[in-house]
PDB file of C-alpha atoms in Angstrom:
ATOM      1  CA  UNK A 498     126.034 -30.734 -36.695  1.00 62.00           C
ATOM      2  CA  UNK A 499     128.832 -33.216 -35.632  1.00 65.00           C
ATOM      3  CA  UNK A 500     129.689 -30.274 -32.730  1.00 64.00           C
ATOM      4  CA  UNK A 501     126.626 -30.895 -31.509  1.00 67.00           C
ATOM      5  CA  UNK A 502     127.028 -34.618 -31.185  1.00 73.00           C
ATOM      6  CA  UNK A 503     129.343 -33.929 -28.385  1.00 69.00           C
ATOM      7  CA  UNK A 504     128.976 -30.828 -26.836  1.00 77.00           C
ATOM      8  CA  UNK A 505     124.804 -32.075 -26.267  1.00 71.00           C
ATOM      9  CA  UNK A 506     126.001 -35.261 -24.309  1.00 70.00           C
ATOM     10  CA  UNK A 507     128.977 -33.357 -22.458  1.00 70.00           C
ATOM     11  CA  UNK A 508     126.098 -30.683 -21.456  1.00 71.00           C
ATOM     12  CA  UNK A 509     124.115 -33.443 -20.000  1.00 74.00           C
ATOM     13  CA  UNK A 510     126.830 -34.931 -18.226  1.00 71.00           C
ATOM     14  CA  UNK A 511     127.475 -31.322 -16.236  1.00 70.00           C
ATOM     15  CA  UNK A 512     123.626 -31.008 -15.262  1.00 74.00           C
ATOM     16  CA  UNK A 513     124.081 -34.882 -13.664  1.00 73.00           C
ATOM     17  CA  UNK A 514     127.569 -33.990 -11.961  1.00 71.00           C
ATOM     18  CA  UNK A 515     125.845 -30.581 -10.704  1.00 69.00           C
ATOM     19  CA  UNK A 516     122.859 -32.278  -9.405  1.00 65.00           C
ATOM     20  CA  UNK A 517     125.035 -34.908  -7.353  1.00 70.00           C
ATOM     21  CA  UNK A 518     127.024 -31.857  -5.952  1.00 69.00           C
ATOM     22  CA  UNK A 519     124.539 -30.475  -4.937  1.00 70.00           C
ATOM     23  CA  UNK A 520     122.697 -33.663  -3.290  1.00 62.00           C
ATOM     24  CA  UNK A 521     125.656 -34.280  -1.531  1.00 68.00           C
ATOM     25  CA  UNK A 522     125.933 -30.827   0.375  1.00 63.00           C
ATOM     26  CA  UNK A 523     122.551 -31.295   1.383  1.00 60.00           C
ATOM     27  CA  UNK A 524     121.605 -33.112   5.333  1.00 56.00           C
ATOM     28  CA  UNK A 525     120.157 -36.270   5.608  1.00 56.00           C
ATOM     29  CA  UNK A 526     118.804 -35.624   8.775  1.00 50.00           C
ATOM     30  CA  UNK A 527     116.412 -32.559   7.267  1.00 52.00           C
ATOM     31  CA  UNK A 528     114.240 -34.173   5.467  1.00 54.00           C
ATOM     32  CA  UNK A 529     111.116 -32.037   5.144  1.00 60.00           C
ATOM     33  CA  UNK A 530     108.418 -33.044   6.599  1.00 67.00           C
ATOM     34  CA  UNK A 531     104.575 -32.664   5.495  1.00 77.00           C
ATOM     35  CA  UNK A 532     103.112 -33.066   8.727  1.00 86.00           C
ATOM     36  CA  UNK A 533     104.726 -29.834   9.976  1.00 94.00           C
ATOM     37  CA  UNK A 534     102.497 -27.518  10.970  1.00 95.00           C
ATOM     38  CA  UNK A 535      99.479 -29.971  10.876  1.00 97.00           C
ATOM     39  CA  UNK A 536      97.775 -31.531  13.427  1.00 97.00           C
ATOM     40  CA  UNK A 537      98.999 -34.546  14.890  1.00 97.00           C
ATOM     41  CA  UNK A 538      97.992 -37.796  14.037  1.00 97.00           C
ATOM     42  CA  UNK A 539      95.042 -39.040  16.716  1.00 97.00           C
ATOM     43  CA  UNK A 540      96.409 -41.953  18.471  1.00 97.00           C
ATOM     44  CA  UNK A 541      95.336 -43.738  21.390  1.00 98.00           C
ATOM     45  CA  UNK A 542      97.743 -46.674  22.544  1.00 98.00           C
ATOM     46  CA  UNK A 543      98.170 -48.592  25.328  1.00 98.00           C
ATOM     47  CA  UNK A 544     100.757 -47.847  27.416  1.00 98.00           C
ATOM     48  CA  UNK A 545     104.247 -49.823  27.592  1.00 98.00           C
ATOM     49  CA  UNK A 546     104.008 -50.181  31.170  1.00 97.00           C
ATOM     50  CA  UNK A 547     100.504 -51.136  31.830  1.00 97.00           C
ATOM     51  CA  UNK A 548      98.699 -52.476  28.960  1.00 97.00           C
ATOM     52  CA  UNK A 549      95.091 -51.922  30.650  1.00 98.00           C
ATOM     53  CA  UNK A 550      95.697 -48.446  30.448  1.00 98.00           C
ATOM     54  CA  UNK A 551      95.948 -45.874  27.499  1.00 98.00           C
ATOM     55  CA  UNK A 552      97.589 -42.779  25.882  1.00 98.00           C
ATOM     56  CA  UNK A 553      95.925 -40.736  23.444  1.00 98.00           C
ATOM     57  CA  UNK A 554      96.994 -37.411  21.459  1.00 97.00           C
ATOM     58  CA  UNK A 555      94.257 -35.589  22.849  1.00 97.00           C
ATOM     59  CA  UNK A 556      95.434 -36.344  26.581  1.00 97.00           C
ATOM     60  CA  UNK A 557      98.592 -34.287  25.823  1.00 97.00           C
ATOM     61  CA  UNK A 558      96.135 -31.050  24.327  1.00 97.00           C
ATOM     62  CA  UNK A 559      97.515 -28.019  26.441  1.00 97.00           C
ATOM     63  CA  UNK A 560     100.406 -29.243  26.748  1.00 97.00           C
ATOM     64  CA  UNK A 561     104.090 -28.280  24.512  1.00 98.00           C
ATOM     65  CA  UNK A 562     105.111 -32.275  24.184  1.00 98.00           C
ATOM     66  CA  UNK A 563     107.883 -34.310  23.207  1.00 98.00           C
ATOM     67  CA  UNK A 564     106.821 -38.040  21.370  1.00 98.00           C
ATOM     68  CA  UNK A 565     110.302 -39.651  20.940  1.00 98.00           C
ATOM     69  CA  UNK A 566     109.764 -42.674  18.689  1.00 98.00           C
ATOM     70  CA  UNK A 567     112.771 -45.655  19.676  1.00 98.00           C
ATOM     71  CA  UNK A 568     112.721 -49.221  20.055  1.00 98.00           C
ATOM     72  CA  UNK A 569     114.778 -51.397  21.985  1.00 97.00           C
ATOM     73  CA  UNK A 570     116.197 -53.060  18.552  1.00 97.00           C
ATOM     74  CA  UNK A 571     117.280 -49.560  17.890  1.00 97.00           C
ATOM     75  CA  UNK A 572     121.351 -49.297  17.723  1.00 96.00           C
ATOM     76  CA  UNK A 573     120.995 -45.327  17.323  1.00 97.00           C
ATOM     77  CA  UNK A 574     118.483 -45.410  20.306  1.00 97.00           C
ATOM     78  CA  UNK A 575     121.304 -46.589  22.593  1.00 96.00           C
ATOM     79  CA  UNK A 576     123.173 -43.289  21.604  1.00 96.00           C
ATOM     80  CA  UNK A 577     120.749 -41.007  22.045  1.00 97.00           C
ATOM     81  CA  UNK A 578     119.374 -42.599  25.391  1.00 97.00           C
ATOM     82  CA  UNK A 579     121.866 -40.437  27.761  1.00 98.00           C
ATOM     83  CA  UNK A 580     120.867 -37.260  26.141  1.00 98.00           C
ATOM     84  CA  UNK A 581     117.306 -38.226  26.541  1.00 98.00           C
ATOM     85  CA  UNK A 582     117.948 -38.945  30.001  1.00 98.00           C
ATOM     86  CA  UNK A 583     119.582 -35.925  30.885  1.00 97.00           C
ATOM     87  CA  UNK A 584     117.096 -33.795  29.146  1.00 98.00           C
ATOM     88  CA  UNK A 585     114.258 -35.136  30.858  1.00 98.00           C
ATOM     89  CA  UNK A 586     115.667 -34.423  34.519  1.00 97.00           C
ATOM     90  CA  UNK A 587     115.442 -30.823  33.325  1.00 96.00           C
ATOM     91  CA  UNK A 588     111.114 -31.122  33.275  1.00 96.00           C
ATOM     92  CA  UNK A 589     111.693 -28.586  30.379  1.00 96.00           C
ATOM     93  CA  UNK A 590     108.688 -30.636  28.883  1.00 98.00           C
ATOM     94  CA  UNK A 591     106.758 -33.812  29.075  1.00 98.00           C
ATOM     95  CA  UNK A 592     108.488 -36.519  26.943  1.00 98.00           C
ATOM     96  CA  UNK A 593     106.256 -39.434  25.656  1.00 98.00           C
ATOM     97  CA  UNK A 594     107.901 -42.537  24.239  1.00 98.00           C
ATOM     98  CA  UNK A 595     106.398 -44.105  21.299  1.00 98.00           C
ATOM     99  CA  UNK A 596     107.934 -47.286  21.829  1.00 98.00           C
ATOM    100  CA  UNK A 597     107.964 -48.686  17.766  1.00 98.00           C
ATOM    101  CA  UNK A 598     107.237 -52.372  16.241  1.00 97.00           C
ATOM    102  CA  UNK A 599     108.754 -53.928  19.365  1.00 97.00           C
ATOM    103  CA  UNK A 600     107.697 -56.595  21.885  1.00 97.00           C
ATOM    104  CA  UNK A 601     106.330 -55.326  25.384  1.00 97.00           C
ATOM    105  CA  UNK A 602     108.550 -57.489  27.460  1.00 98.00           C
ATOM    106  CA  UNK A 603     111.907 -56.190  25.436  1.00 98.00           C
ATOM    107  CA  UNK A 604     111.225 -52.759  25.552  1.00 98.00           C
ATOM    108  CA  UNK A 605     109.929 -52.748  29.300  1.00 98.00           C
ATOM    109  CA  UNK A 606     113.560 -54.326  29.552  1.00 98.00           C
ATOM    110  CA  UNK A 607     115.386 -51.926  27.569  1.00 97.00           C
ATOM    111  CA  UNK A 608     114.492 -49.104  29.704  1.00 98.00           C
ATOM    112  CA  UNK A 609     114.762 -51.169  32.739  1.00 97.00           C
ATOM    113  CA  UNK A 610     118.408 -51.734  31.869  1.00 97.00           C
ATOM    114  CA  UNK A 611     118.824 -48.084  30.768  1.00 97.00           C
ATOM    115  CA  UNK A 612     116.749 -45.921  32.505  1.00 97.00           C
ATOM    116  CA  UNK A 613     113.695 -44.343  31.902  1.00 98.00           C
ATOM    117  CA  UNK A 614     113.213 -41.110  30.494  1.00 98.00           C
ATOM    118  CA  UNK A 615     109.981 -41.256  29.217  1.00 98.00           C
ATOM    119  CA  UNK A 616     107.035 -39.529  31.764  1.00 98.00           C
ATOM    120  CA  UNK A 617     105.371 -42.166  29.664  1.00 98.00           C
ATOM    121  CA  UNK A 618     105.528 -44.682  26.749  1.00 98.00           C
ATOM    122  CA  UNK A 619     102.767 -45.965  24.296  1.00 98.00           C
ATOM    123  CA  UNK A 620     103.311 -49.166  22.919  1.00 98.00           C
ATOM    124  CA  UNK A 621     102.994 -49.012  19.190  1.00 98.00           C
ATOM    125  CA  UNK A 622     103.169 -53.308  18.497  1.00 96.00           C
ATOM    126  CA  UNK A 623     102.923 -52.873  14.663  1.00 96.00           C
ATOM    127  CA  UNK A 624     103.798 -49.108  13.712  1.00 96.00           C
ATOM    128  CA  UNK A 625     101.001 -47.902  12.962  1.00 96.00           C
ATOM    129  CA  UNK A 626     101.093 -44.830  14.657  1.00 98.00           C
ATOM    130  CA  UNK A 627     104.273 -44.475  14.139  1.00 96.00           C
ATOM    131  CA  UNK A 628     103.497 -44.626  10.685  1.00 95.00           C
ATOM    132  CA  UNK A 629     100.396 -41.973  10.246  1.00 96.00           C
ATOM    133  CA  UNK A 630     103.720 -39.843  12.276  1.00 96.00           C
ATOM    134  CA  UNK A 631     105.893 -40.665   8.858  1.00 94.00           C
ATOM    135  CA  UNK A 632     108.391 -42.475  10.518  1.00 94.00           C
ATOM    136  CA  UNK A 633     110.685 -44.568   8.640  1.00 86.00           C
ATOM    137  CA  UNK A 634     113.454 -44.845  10.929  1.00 89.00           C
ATOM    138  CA  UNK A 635     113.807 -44.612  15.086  1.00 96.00           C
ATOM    139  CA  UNK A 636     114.338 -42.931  16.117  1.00 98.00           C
ATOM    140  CA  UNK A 637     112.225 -39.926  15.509  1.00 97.00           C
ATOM    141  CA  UNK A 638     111.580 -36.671  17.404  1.00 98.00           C
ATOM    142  CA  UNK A 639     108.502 -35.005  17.606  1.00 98.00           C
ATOM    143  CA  UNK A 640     107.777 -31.484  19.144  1.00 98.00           C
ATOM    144  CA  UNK A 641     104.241 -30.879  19.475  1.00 98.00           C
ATOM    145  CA  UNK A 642     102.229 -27.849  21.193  1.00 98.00           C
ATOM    146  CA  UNK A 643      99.312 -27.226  22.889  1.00 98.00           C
ATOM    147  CA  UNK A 644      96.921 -27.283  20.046  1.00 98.00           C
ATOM    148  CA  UNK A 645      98.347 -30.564  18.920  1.00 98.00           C
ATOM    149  CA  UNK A 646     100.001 -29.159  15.920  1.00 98.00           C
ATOM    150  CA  UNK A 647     103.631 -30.508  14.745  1.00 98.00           C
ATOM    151  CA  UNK A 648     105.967 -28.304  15.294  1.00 97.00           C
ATOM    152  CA  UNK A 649     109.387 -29.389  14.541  1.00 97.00           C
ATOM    153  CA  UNK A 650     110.493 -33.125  13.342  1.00 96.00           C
ATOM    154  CA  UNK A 651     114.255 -34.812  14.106  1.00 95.00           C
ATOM    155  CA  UNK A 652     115.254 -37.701  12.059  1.00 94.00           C
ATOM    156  CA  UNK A 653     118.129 -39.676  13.846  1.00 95.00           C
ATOM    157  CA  UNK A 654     119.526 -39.263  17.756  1.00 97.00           C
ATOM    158  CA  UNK A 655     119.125 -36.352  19.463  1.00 97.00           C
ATOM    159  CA  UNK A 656     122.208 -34.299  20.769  1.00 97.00           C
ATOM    160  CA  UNK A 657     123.194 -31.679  23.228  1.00 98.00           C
ATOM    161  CA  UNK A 658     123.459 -29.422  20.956  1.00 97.00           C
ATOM    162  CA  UNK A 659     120.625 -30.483  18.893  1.00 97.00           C
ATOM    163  CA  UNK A 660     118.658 -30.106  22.348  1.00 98.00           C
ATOM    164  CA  UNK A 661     119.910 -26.890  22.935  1.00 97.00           C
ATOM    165  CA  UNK A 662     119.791 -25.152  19.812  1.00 97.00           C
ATOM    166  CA  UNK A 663     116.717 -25.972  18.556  1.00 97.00           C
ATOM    167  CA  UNK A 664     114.003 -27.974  21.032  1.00 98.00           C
ATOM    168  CA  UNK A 665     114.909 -25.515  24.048  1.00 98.00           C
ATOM    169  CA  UNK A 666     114.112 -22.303  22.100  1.00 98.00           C
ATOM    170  CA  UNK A 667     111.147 -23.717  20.358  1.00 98.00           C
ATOM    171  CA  UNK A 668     109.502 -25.141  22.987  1.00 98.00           C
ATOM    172  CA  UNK A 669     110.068 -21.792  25.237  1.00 97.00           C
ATOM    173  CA  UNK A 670     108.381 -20.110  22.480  1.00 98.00           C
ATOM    174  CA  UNK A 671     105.714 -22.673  22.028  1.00 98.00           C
ATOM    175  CA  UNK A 672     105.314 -22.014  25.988  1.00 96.00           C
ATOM    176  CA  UNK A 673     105.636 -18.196  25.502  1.00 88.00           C
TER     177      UNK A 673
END
């Protein structure tokens, strides 16, 4: 009985040291997510640039599509704003900002300082959108296709290689 005393806690102690490995190996940046393979959320937002007019989810049916959730606030937004740039001269599909709990005037003058890459941006003043999405951080990559159904989900900047390993071949085969 007094073996037990210590070889019961010592047992415990290797299940919490294992678990913590093993949480440790794992990527932040893969977090599942539930909406995969669902329909988008509806939306329809005004847009950044011209609040009298509107983008919807539905405008964007037949269409492979990119929403790209940032804000100008966003520090990790600034790094992934010259691979978003680049990637959109490409036309390899139609990128829609989701511009996320910001003001209108900062980020019209976020991506008048940095460039546009958006072909266009809703304006998402409170997050709502952004959250019926799932986002809790920007910024967020969507790729939708032409059913409106969730295809893939990035958490954190995009990269070249993230670009070209996994939204190029998906959205090729989404366009298949």
């Amino acid at each position: 009985m007094k073996g037990l005393r210590f070889i019961v806690p010592l047992g415990i102690f290797g299940l919490l040291v294992f678990f913590l490995w093993r949480g440790l190996s794992l990527d932040p940046k893969l977090v599942p997510s539930p909406l995969i393979d669902k329909p988008a959320p509806r939306f329809a937002l005004a847009r950044l640039d011209d609040a009298s007019r509107t983008i919807a989810r539905d405008d964007m049916l037949g269409k492979v599509w990119m929403l790209n959730v940032w804000a100008s606030w966003c520090v990790a937004c600034r790094d992934e704003h010259p691979v978003l740039l680049q990637f959109s001269r490409s036309r390899v599909v139609p990128i829609v900002g989701l511009n996320y709990k910001d003001t209108r005037p900062e980020g019209l003058g976020w991506l008048g300082q940095f460039g546009n890459p958006y072909d266009v941006s809703a304006f998402d003043r409170d997050g709502r959108v952004g959250i019926d999405f799932g986002v809790y951080g920007v910024p967020e990559t969507f790729i939708i296709d032409k059913r409106g159904v969730i295809r893939m989900k990035h958490i954190g900047p995009l990269t070249p290689e993230i670009i070209q390993t996994r939204i190029q071949p998906l959205v090729k085969e989404l366009n298949g």
